[in-house]
Amino acid sequence: MSSTVFIITSILISLLAFALAGWLYAWVKAQPSSNPRILEISGYIRQGATTFLNKEYSVLARFCGVAAILIFIFLPIPIWKGSVLMNLQMAAAYIFGTIFSAIAGKIGIMVATIANVKTAEAAQKGIRLSFLCGFRGGAVMGMAVVGASLLGVSLVFWLTGDTTTLLGFSFGASSLALFAKAGGGIFTKTADISADLAGKVELGIPEDDPRNPAVIADNVGDNVGDVAGMGADLFDSNVASMAAALVMGAALDQNIGGSKNVAMVFCYAAMGLLASIIGVATARMGKNDNPTFALNSSTYVTTAVFGVLTAAGTALFGMEWRIWGASIVGLLVGVIIGIASDYFTDDRRNPVRKTARASESGPAFTILSGMSYGFLSTLPALAGIGISALISYKLCEPLGSDYALFGISMAAVGMLSIVGMIISNDAYGPIVDNARGLAEMGDLGDEVLDITDSLDSAGNTVKAVTKGFAIGAAGLTVIALLGAFISEVNVAAAEAGLVAAGEKYLNGFDVMNPEVFFGMLVGAAIPAVFSAMLMLGVNRNAQRMVEEIHRQFREIVGLKEGKKGVVPEYDRCIEIATHGAIHELIPAGLMSIIATLAVGFIGGVTAIGGFLVGNIVSGLLLALFMSNTGGLWDNSKKYVESGNHGGKGSEAHKAAVIGDTVGDPFKDTAGPSINTQITVVSLVSSLMSSLFLMFSLL
């Protein structure tokens, strides 16, 4: 079974995804929009988002340029010991990965800042058309991101046939995603926190009141954080899962001859994208006009289509049914993790309602209640990741010991198989959130606000599910990358003559080995330090913006009263958020990479094994806790605002807003960024494995 056929098929399906994205973009753009006030405000949002992204990418281009030079000199082995061409190929693949990741974010911003206007104005004609504008706008990004990731992996593997070079491509995607997610998260939460504290808590004005100088920056933040940042995050996870599976699949094929395992990876990844194309193309709102049901139904349809397509492919091409089973286990667990996240963040469930009730007693009880439920929410997801890894390992173990870890990597591929639909649902969230703000600022009336509120509520619920899914997918992916690291070490050890051909230098990691334990403790601390650095960045930036909001209300005559013709200086708040995010985004990511290099060169590959295990376990726990806790506080606030426990302006509302303010950097800055952080350190470890093997102190 030749892998070339499946690589070409993957490329063709990627091009089909781009074609659908183009059609959806044209459809959204063709929807009417004529309200001058909304067009003016959306222009501010588009300009702010584009300016931030351009400045962020210019900084990251310099960072990536330096990284590419270092990769050329040192990887896969130092240039003076190996091949100049091989090192050049690795550096080119890294740059290729950063460019693809950047394009994914740029496409997302481009369509989201058009779809928000169309969604707001379409709400005047009813909820169904408005829903379609929001969903199809998000689906442009879903199709483009997954199409780009599958196309990039296919081209790199087809042109080079080298899995280590593929890891370089994945590292390029991951490193840019890490900084894009961190920078976007800092921007969006700086604006969100400042707008809420100065507007809702201090002045008691509505969420999207145009008098608030931070309101445009808040809407810009939805795009740069939740659209560009999350798109880069899931692009990175999808590429990393395929790269890890291909590293192990290629090693297995080398042992048995042929290319059936590599072919299976491309077959399943292509079928996943095809299933997402079908799911997106058929998504509609049913007769009950429930947007949450419509979004979830599309996800379930995509899941079922993937199961049928891969089963047909497995039967038709004589692939291993046990590996198909591992992929389906990963997919089902991804859905279950999403459902668990939904339980702890949906305002129809007890955790959110009990936290809202606790807000009547003050913000301390809001914080205590939310954190308690947040900690509880980590068990189902972590157990789900562990169970899926265990089942897929045991399911594939009878095929041979090396197939067990390959089974875990295919479970990760299976979980991310419907990522096109997941990104579509996720990007829908900030689009309808923006649309709700535009409807209020454009004074489109209460009926339109009710429709956009309904769409926004569905977006918040589904966003919590997609964040849980993304973290679960990252968990399985990095477990697969741990297997890829072991594989890379064993290849490097054999080439260096440390073991005989066919023997293994590493089989696993003994926790009682002091080098492994040293690495594990350091690795467990990194996600906490990384999160602290990002949230301190938000804290510093938000304080500067709150001072600016106070200055404007104090100095601009008539602004607080809302006098006609008096407009706040929106650009000052956008400038503060942009400058602060650019300043803060590099240190946290660099710290993670430098810590990995330090542990590797001190303790060698055994210490790095422990480092990765500690980083994975600690990172997943913190990511799930922060994501779910932040989502819970956000929806508790919205539950109070809908008229419960005193409604807007009550003491419970003020307490709930404070809870949401604490939760904002949890769920939209630190939590989602940890996904990418653990992927980046895993890829750095695999790429540097031969250097750690040769040059460690211990």
XYZ file of C-alpha atoms in Angstrom:
698
model
C 0.000 0.000 0.000
C 1.777 3.146 -1.228
C 1.583 6.254 0.931
C 1.962 8.502 -2.147
C -1.649 7.912 -3.206
C -2.904 8.994 0.221
C -0.603 12.034 0.293
C -1.969 13.180 -3.081
C -5.531 12.524 -1.843
C -4.774 14.621 1.271
C -3.547 17.483 -0.915
C -6.687 17.310 -3.083
C -9.013 17.310 -0.048
C -7.037 20.277 1.362
C -7.681 22.149 -1.880
C -11.386 21.221 -1.630
C -11.422 22.740 1.876
C -9.890 25.955 0.487
C -12.533 26.012 -2.255
C -15.327 25.691 0.322
C -13.694 28.404 2.457
C -13.638 30.690 -0.608
C -17.312 30.029 -1.350
C -18.322 30.627 2.295
C -16.314 33.862 2.393
C -18.021 35.093 -0.792
C -21.450 34.159 0.619
C -20.840 36.018 3.897
C -19.422 39.068 2.112
C -22.432 39.196 -0.243
C -24.906 39.603 2.654
C -26.261 43.176 2.864
C -24.886 45.723 5.352
C -25.916 49.355 5.148
C -26.060 50.792 8.703
C -23.490 53.649 8.678
C -22.906 53.566 12.463
C -22.208 49.822 12.446
C -19.904 50.128 9.430
C -18.007 52.935 11.188
C -17.540 50.930 14.403
C -16.634 47.737 12.556
C -14.024 49.768 10.672
C -12.414 50.682 13.995
C -12.436 47.006 15.013
C -10.960 45.818 11.697
C -8.280 48.496 11.732
C -7.345 47.767 15.371
C -7.144 44.009 14.800
C -5.100 44.379 11.611
C -2.717 46.881 13.225
C -2.126 44.617 16.210
C -1.603 41.522 14.073
C 0.857 43.351 11.792
C 2.884 44.630 14.761
C 2.805 41.222 16.473
C 3.916 39.417 13.324
C 6.734 41.918 12.700
C 8.129 41.180 16.184
C 7.648 37.431 15.746
C 9.279 37.531 12.289
C 12.496 38.774 13.914
C 12.296 36.108 16.613
C 11.612 33.360 14.058
C 14.462 34.628 11.880
C 16.926 34.217 14.761
C 15.457 30.784 15.573
C 15.806 29.704 11.918
C 19.514 30.663 11.922
C 20.101 28.661 15.125
C 18.223 25.681 13.641
C 20.375 25.904 10.499
C 23.560 25.841 12.601
C 22.624 23.126 15.117
C 19.780 20.907 13.821
C 19.321 18.044 13.266
C 23.040 17.866 14.166
C 25.663 20.676 14.266
C 26.454 21.834 10.745
C 30.197 21.123 11.127
C 29.393 17.457 11.848
C 26.599 16.794 9.376
C 25.102 17.924 6.088
C 24.604 21.600 5.185
C 21.693 20.606 2.949
C 19.943 18.702 5.749
C 20.260 21.638 8.156
C 19.050 24.037 5.468
C 16.060 21.772 4.861
C 15.239 21.830 8.585
C 15.446 25.637 8.773
C 13.281 25.990 5.648
C 10.647 23.633 7.117
C 10.622 25.713 10.324
C 10.053 28.948 8.380
C 7.386 27.184 6.285
C 5.568 26.218 9.516
C 5.623 29.771 10.899
C 4.287 31.196 7.621
C 1.403 28.698 7.462
C 0.497 29.419 11.096
C 0.598 33.189 10.505
C -1.607 32.881 7.393
C -4.167 30.919 9.453
C -4.454 33.818 11.913
C -4.592 36.439 9.158
C -7.435 34.647 7.330
C -9.390 34.384 10.582
C -9.133 38.119 11.288
C -10.021 39.019 7.700
C -13.289 37.075 7.685
C -14.310 37.613 11.334
C -14.217 41.400 11.011
C -16.594 41.165 8.036
C -18.861 38.428 9.421
C -19.568 40.367 12.642
C -21.239 43.188 10.654
C -23.243 40.784 8.492
C -24.387 38.796 11.543
C -25.573 41.929 13.373
C -27.562 43.277 10.410
C -28.923 39.845 9.430
C -30.503 39.627 12.899
C -33.025 42.205 11.678
C -34.348 39.490 9.322
C -34.403 36.714 11.927
C -32.201 34.362 13.902
C -31.646 31.745 11.176
C -29.924 34.042 8.680
C -27.956 35.705 11.480
C -26.809 32.290 12.735
C -25.705 31.263 9.240
C -23.659 34.460 8.830
C -21.868 33.833 12.142
C -21.326 30.124 11.594
C -20.219 30.387 7.975
C -17.851 33.195 8.907
C -16.286 30.900 11.513
C -16.270 27.999 9.048
C -14.061 29.971 6.638
C -11.372 29.821 9.293
C -12.133 26.184 10.143
C -11.681 25.082 6.549
C -8.648 27.289 5.906
C -6.768 26.292 9.082
C -7.255 22.538 8.719
C -6.736 22.663 4.964
C -3.454 24.523 5.541
C -2.266 22.100 8.232
C -2.978 18.980 6.143
C -1.526 20.595 3.005
C 1.627 21.700 4.840
C 2.282 18.300 6.429
C 1.578 16.497 3.135
C 3.919 18.717 1.118
C 6.781 18.609 3.641
C 6.618 14.823 3.974
C 6.156 14.269 0.233
C 9.079 16.536 -0.718
C 11.524 15.415 1.979
C 10.352 11.990 3.175
C 12.050 12.898 6.469
C 10.117 12.872 9.750
C 12.695 14.974 11.615
C 12.205 17.754 9.049
C 8.461 17.366 9.630
C 9.073 18.008 13.351
C 10.827 21.224 12.264
C 7.696 22.270 10.351
C 5.602 21.447 13.428
C 7.961 23.450 15.671
C 7.558 26.455 13.363
C 3.769 26.224 13.645
C 3.952 25.726 17.425
C 6.436 28.491 18.210
C 4.424 31.092 16.295
C 1.175 29.768 17.807
C 2.648 30.025 21.317
C 3.452 33.710 20.966
C 0.315 34.519 18.932
C -1.922 32.908 21.555
C -0.078 34.604 24.423
C -0.042 38.028 22.724
C -3.673 37.820 21.615
C -4.712 36.606 25.067
C -2.937 39.493 26.814
C -4.518 42.027 24.418
C -8.063 40.718 24.685
C -8.106 40.356 28.465
C -6.449 43.726 29.058
C -9.333 45.352 27.190
C -12.070 43.080 28.595
C -11.043 43.520 32.235
C -10.601 47.283 31.876
C -13.947 47.721 30.115
C -15.765 45.673 32.768
C -14.132 47.253 35.832
C -14.367 50.864 34.685
C -17.719 50.473 32.916
C -19.895 47.900 34.655
C -18.529 47.996 38.208
C -17.621 51.678 38.650
C -20.130 53.458 36.388
C -22.865 50.849 35.992
C -23.043 51.317 32.201
C -23.873 48.431 29.802
C -21.249 46.041 28.460
C -20.966 47.496 24.952
C -21.810 51.117 25.745
C -20.035 53.323 23.161
C -19.192 55.849 25.907
C -16.635 53.374 27.291
C -13.214 54.132 25.711
C -12.198 50.441 26.055
C -15.218 48.993 24.235
C -13.633 48.960 20.760
C -10.391 47.503 22.140
C -12.530 44.788 23.787
C -14.101 43.904 20.432
C -10.687 43.965 18.736
C -9.471 41.601 21.462
C -12.195 39.061 20.670
C -10.697 38.769 17.194
C -6.978 38.725 17.969
C -7.378 36.388 20.956
C -10.284 34.077 20.210
C -10.010 34.012 16.407
C -6.347 34.428 15.399
C -4.959 32.975 18.650
C -7.225 29.936 18.871
C -6.834 29.254 15.155
C -3.043 29.192 15.528
C -3.401 26.979 18.631
C -5.516 24.321 16.904
C -3.429 24.564 13.713
C -0.416 23.759 15.879
C -2.154 20.840 17.681
C -3.335 19.328 14.398
C 0.122 19.543 12.797
C 1.825 18.199 15.940
C -0.537 15.202 16.191
C 0.105 14.255 12.557
C 3.862 14.812 12.936
C 4.053 12.584 16.032
C 2.032 9.826 14.340
C 4.169 10.024 11.191
C 7.436 9.844 13.190
C 6.302 6.586 14.815
C 4.534 5.283 11.714
C 7.628 5.806 9.566
C 9.812 4.030 12.167
C 7.404 1.054 12.149
C 7.360 0.977 8.335
C 11.166 0.956 8.288
C 11.158 -2.163 10.472
C 8.505 -4.085 8.503
C 9.000 -2.624 5.017
C 6.414 -0.718 2.965
C 4.538 2.411 4.053
C 1.176 1.191 5.357
C 1.350 3.031 8.707
C 2.266 6.357 7.109
C -0.542 5.765 4.587
C -2.991 5.204 7.456
C -2.073 8.541 9.091
C -2.725 10.475 5.876
C -5.885 8.450 5.137
C -7.458 9.213 8.539
C -6.380 12.881 8.533
C -7.846 13.355 5.035
C -11.095 11.614 6.010
C -11.330 13.881 9.071
C -11.110 16.997 6.930
C -13.622 15.554 4.438
C -16.021 14.826 7.339
C -15.643 18.439 8.530
C -16.330 19.717 4.996
C -19.566 17.684 4.924
C -20.510 18.837 8.437
C -19.929 22.521 7.634
C -21.708 22.367 4.257
C -24.839 20.814 5.802
C -25.034 22.910 9.014
C -28.417 24.589 9.456
C -30.570 25.809 12.307
C -33.616 23.586 12.819
C -37.236 24.509 13.429
C -36.672 25.029 17.162
C -34.353 28.030 16.460
C -31.830 26.809 19.046
C -28.284 27.842 17.991
C -26.570 25.682 20.650
C -28.415 22.602 19.383
C -27.491 23.476 15.785
C -23.778 23.827 16.622
C -23.661 20.616 18.664
C -25.650 18.687 16.030
C -23.127 19.676 13.355
C -20.324 18.349 15.572
C -22.106 15.033 16.105
C -22.823 14.695 12.367
C -19.140 15.296 11.590
C -18.124 12.711 14.209
C -20.451 10.082 12.716
C -19.306 10.813 9.141
C -15.650 10.432 10.188
C -16.397 7.072 11.809
C -18.127 5.781 8.658
C -15.484 7.118 6.209
C -12.519 5.719 8.155
C -14.252 2.361 8.656
C -14.831 2.183 4.886
C -11.200 3.131 4.220
C -9.920 0.572 6.739
C -11.974 -2.203 5.125
C -11.205 -1.152 1.546
C -7.433 -0.818 1.948
C -6.878 -3.637 4.430
C -5.703 -1.425 7.276
C -5.515 -2.509 10.920
C -8.897 -2.426 12.668
C -7.194 -2.069 16.058
C -5.655 1.227 14.962
C -9.055 2.350 13.633
C -10.436 1.495 17.087
C -7.753 3.657 18.750
C -8.687 6.595 16.491
C -12.380 6.253 17.316
C -11.597 6.036 21.053
C -9.689 9.329 20.771
C -12.553 10.971 18.888
C -15.232 9.814 21.342
C -13.170 10.890 24.355
C -12.753 14.329 22.739
C -16.541 14.655 22.542
C -16.904 13.436 26.155
C -14.333 15.989 27.389
C -16.332 18.676 25.602
C -19.549 17.508 27.280
C -17.823 17.539 30.705
C -16.610 21.100 30.091
C -20.139 22.030 29.050
C -21.572 20.693 32.349
C -19.294 22.913 34.431
C -19.729 26.057 32.302
C -23.343 25.975 31.024
C -25.737 28.325 32.853
C -28.431 25.621 32.756
C -26.326 23.433 35.073
C -25.836 23.469 38.840
C -22.165 24.640 39.037
C -22.894 27.947 37.263
C -26.200 28.531 39.059
C -24.757 27.751 42.507
C -21.831 30.088 41.855
C -24.285 32.807 40.783
C -26.261 32.255 43.999
C -23.037 32.464 46.027
C -22.445 35.903 44.501
C -25.268 37.275 46.666
C -22.858 36.892 49.617
C -20.064 38.852 47.945
C -17.103 38.372 45.601
C -15.117 36.180 48.022
C -17.799 33.483 47.794
C -17.961 33.889 43.997
C -14.223 33.190 43.826
C -14.330 30.273 46.300
C -17.295 28.598 44.639
C -15.932 29.033 41.105
C -12.465 27.730 41.998
C -13.924 24.705 43.768
C -16.027 23.693 40.771
C -13.074 24.454 38.500
C -10.904 21.978 40.373
C -13.693 19.390 40.263
C -13.987 19.828 36.499
C -10.422 18.622 35.898
C -11.112 15.006 36.898
C -13.444 13.922 34.031
C -11.163 15.402 31.370
C -7.879 14.139 32.820
C -9.405 10.715 33.436
C -10.749 10.773 29.859
C -7.309 11.555 28.419
C -5.762 8.831 30.595
C -8.430 6.267 29.668
C -8.156 7.016 25.936
C -4.347 6.661 26.112
C -4.676 3.413 28.095
C -7.347 1.865 25.831
C -5.568 2.817 22.595
C -2.250 1.514 24.008
C -3.743 -1.827 25.059
C -5.806 -2.099 21.890
C -2.738 -1.818 19.649
C -0.243 -3.637 21.874
C -1.023 -7.115 20.372
C 0.224 -5.781 17.011
C 3.687 -5.357 18.589
C 5.128 -3.307 21.439
C 6.011 -0.371 19.150
C 2.416 -0.246 17.900
C 1.159 0.564 21.395
C 2.550 4.132 21.355
C 1.544 4.460 17.703
C -2.006 3.642 18.858
C -1.901 6.613 21.252
C -0.684 8.879 18.444
C -3.555 7.684 16.228
C -5.996 8.380 19.073
C -4.698 11.971 18.986
C -5.179 12.065 15.192
C -8.707 10.702 15.732
C -9.509 13.296 18.392
C -8.334 16.078 16.084
C -10.002 14.587 13.014
C -13.027 16.881 13.354
C -10.935 19.941 14.189
C -12.322 21.736 11.103
C -15.769 21.723 12.731
C -14.320 22.566 16.163
C -12.542 25.672 14.817
C -15.718 26.683 12.937
C -17.689 26.519 16.187
C -14.959 28.320 18.111
C -14.569 31.191 15.634
C -18.386 31.544 15.584
C -18.154 32.650 19.260
C -16.209 35.923 18.881
C -18.051 36.756 15.632
C -21.472 36.712 17.323
C -19.996 38.387 20.435
C -18.853 41.265 18.203
C -22.229 41.231 16.435
C -24.006 41.671 19.761
C -21.827 44.691 20.558
C -22.387 46.193 17.108
C -26.152 45.725 17.456
C -26.105 47.647 20.741
C -23.813 50.421 19.518
C -25.760 50.674 16.244
C -29.046 50.941 18.175
C -30.764 48.176 16.158
C -33.474 47.643 18.786
C -34.385 45.178 21.516
C -35.553 42.412 19.176
C -32.181 42.315 17.407
C -30.404 42.410 20.775
C -32.456 39.412 21.944
C -31.441 37.462 18.820
C -27.739 38.369 19.132
C -27.857 37.599 22.876
C -29.195 34.133 22.042
C -26.455 33.597 19.448
C -23.810 34.941 21.851
C -24.982 32.641 24.660
C -24.639 29.654 22.319
C -21.181 30.893 21.360
C -20.086 31.059 25.018
C -21.379 27.545 25.697
C -19.735 26.066 22.607
C -16.502 28.016 23.264
C -16.177 26.274 26.624
C -16.662 22.918 24.874
C -14.084 23.723 22.177
C -11.542 24.886 24.782
C -11.978 21.595 26.670
C -11.649 19.723 23.386
C -8.485 21.661 22.471
C -6.885 20.894 25.835
C -7.830 17.208 25.596
C -6.404 17.051 22.067
C -3.209 18.734 23.251
C -2.982 16.134 26.040
C -3.094 13.161 23.696
C -0.844 14.930 21.194
C 1.932 15.547 23.715
C 1.714 11.960 24.973
C 2.244 10.951 21.326
C 5.117 13.472 21.095
C 6.673 11.810 24.143
C 6.669 8.595 22.096
C 8.174 10.526 19.168
C 10.913 11.830 21.501
C 11.813 8.268 22.556
C 11.867 7.238 18.886
C 14.149 10.159 17.950
C 16.535 9.388 20.857
C 16.795 5.734 19.854
C 17.579 6.645 16.237
C 20.210 9.201 17.342
C 21.781 6.704 19.796
C 22.076 4.038 17.086
C 23.645 6.539 14.661
C 26.111 7.663 17.359
C 27.087 4.042 18.091
C 25.812 4.153 21.670
C 23.705 1.021 21.021
C 23.850 -1.715 18.424
C 21.568 -1.440 15.399
C 18.065 -2.634 16.301
C 18.584 -2.084 20.043
C 16.931 0.680 22.066
C 18.679 3.302 24.164
C 15.406 4.310 25.837
C 12.366 2.151 26.571
C 10.758 4.428 29.142
C 11.560 6.490 32.228
C 12.118 5.235 35.790
C 10.645 7.717 38.276
C 13.128 6.556 40.944
C 16.025 7.636 38.710
C 17.171 10.976 40.250
C 17.761 12.522 36.802
C 14.197 11.682 35.763
C 12.816 12.975 39.068
C 14.822 16.207 38.783
C 13.407 16.797 35.310
C 9.870 15.946 36.443
C 9.874 18.524 39.256
C 11.230 21.290 37.030
C 8.827 20.376 34.225
C 5.831 20.472 36.595
C 6.732 24.027 37.681
C 7.051 25.507 34.179
C 3.292 25.765 33.325
C 2.655 27.564 36.639
C 5.485 30.067 36.039
C 4.396 30.497 32.406
C 0.799 31.213 33.493
C 1.939 33.668 36.172
C 4.031 35.628 33.676
C 1.115 35.942 31.247
C -1.423 36.942 33.927
C 0.973 39.482 35.462
C 1.281 40.927 31.968
C -2.510 41.270 31.773
C -2.548 42.797 35.260
C 0.058 45.450 34.448
C -1.535 46.284 31.115
C -5.099 46.478 32.491
C -4.019 48.884 35.230
C -2.612 51.236 32.585
C -5.832 51.024 30.566
C -8.111 51.639 33.567
C -6.101 54.804 34.315
C -6.590 55.892 30.680
C -10.375 55.279 30.896
C -10.541 57.353 34.099
C -8.578 60.149 32.397
C -10.964 60.268 29.451
C -14.093 60.333 31.609
C -12.468 63.052 33.696
C -11.128 65.255 30.871
C -13.533 64.774 27.920
C -16.509 67.010 28.699
C -19.893 65.300 28.195
C -18.498 61.794 27.680
C -19.889 60.332 30.897
C -23.298 61.891 30.212
C -23.325 60.574 26.621
C -23.792 63.965 24.972
C -24.344 63.846 21.229
C -21.180 64.223 19.172
C -18.853 63.436 22.087
C -16.719 60.403 21.178
C -14.077 58.743 23.367
C -10.481 58.296 22.178
C -10.837 54.607 21.305
C -7.425 54.472 19.640
C -5.612 55.272 22.919
C -6.976 52.100 24.557
C -6.183 50.016 21.466
C -2.635 51.448 21.538
C -2.173 50.570 25.240
C -3.404 47.000 24.702
C -1.213 46.555 21.604
C 1.969 47.937 23.166
C 1.520 45.945 26.378
C 0.758 42.670 24.583
C 3.782 43.008 22.250
C 6.009 43.823 25.239
C 4.783 40.898 27.355
C 4.376 38.065 24.812
C 8.034 37.033 24.295
C 9.382 36.465 27.877
C 6.968 33.689 28.939
C 7.494 31.647 25.771
C 11.264 32.120 25.857
C 11.342 31.010 29.501
C 9.710 27.681 28.559
C 12.181 27.009 25.733
C 15.250 28.039 27.778
C 14.146 25.833 30.712
C 13.846 22.858 28.338
C 17.344 23.454 26.957
C 18.787 23.873 30.470
C 17.303 20.594 31.740
C 18.433 18.757 28.586
C 22.018 19.948 28.697
C 22.259 19.315 32.456
C 20.501 15.955 32.831
C 20.437 14.580 29.277
C 17.640 12.640 27.614
C 16.526 10.851 30.824
C 16.037 14.181 32.621
C 14.144 15.520 29.588
C 11.852 12.468 29.748
C 10.932 13.382 33.325
C 10.667 17.053 32.378
C 8.128 16.259 29.659
C 6.051 14.010 31.948
C 5.921 16.695 34.673
C 5.151 19.415 32.147
C 2.353 17.410 30.539
C 0.589 16.449 33.793
C 0.927 19.871 35.439
C 0.102 21.714 32.203
C -3.061 19.748 31.481
C -4.296 20.158 35.062
C -3.749 23.924 35.075
C -5.099 24.416 31.538
C -8.335 22.551 32.322
C -8.754 24.256 35.690
C -8.248 27.772 34.340
C -10.296 27.271 31.180
C -13.308 25.778 32.970
C -13.159 28.095 35.990
C -13.023 31.175 33.770
C -15.927 29.906 31.654
C -17.957 29.149 34.770
C -17.459 32.676 36.199
C -18.282 34.239 32.815
C -21.589 32.399 32.519
C -22.414 32.978 36.204
C -22.169 36.708 35.478
C -24.387 36.330 32.403
C -26.891 34.274 34.422
C -27.181 37.117 36.967
C -27.428 39.691 34.160
C -30.379 37.806 32.678
C -32.418 38.804 35.764
C -31.521 36.197 38.380
C -30.369 36.934 41.959
C -31.121 40.648 41.610
C -30.072 41.152 37.996
C -27.925 43.965 36.630
C -26.711 46.533 39.148
C -27.306 44.297 42.167
C -24.633 43.314 44.706
C -24.683 39.802 43.256
C -24.005 41.284 39.807
C -21.009 43.294 41.056
C -19.590 40.182 42.730
C -20.178 38.107 39.593
C -18.412 40.727 37.443
C -15.388 40.550 39.766
C -15.404 36.751 39.425
C -15.559 37.101 35.642
C -12.710 39.626 35.749
C -10.496 37.159 37.633
C -11.559 34.399 35.239
C -10.843 36.356 32.059
C -7.043 35.835 32.035
C -7.628 32.280 33.296
C -9.767 31.168 30.347
C -8.519 33.361 27.517
C -4.855 34.075 28.257
C -3.041 31.526 30.416
C -5.277 28.432 30.130
C -5.380 28.032 26.330
C -1.730 29.125 25.964
C -0.550 26.199 28.107
C -1.743 23.811 25.350
C 0.797 25.319 23.011
C 3.500 25.607 25.677
C 3.527 21.859 26.363
C 3.547 21.150 22.612
C 6.479 23.528 22.044
C 8.677 22.021 24.785
C 7.861 18.514 23.506
C 8.941 19.458 19.977
C 12.080 21.245 21.223
C 12.965 18.065 23.152
C 12.531 15.841 20.076
C 14.482 18.199 17.798
C 17.319 18.592 20.309
C 17.423 14.910 21.313
C 20.715 14.148 19.544
C 22.393 17.218 21.111
C 21.114 16.325 24.590
C 22.445 12.818 24.021
C 25.938 14.015 23.093
C 26.516 17.119 25.214
C 24.749 16.737 28.612
C 26.662 17.297 31.882
C 25.345 14.131 33.605
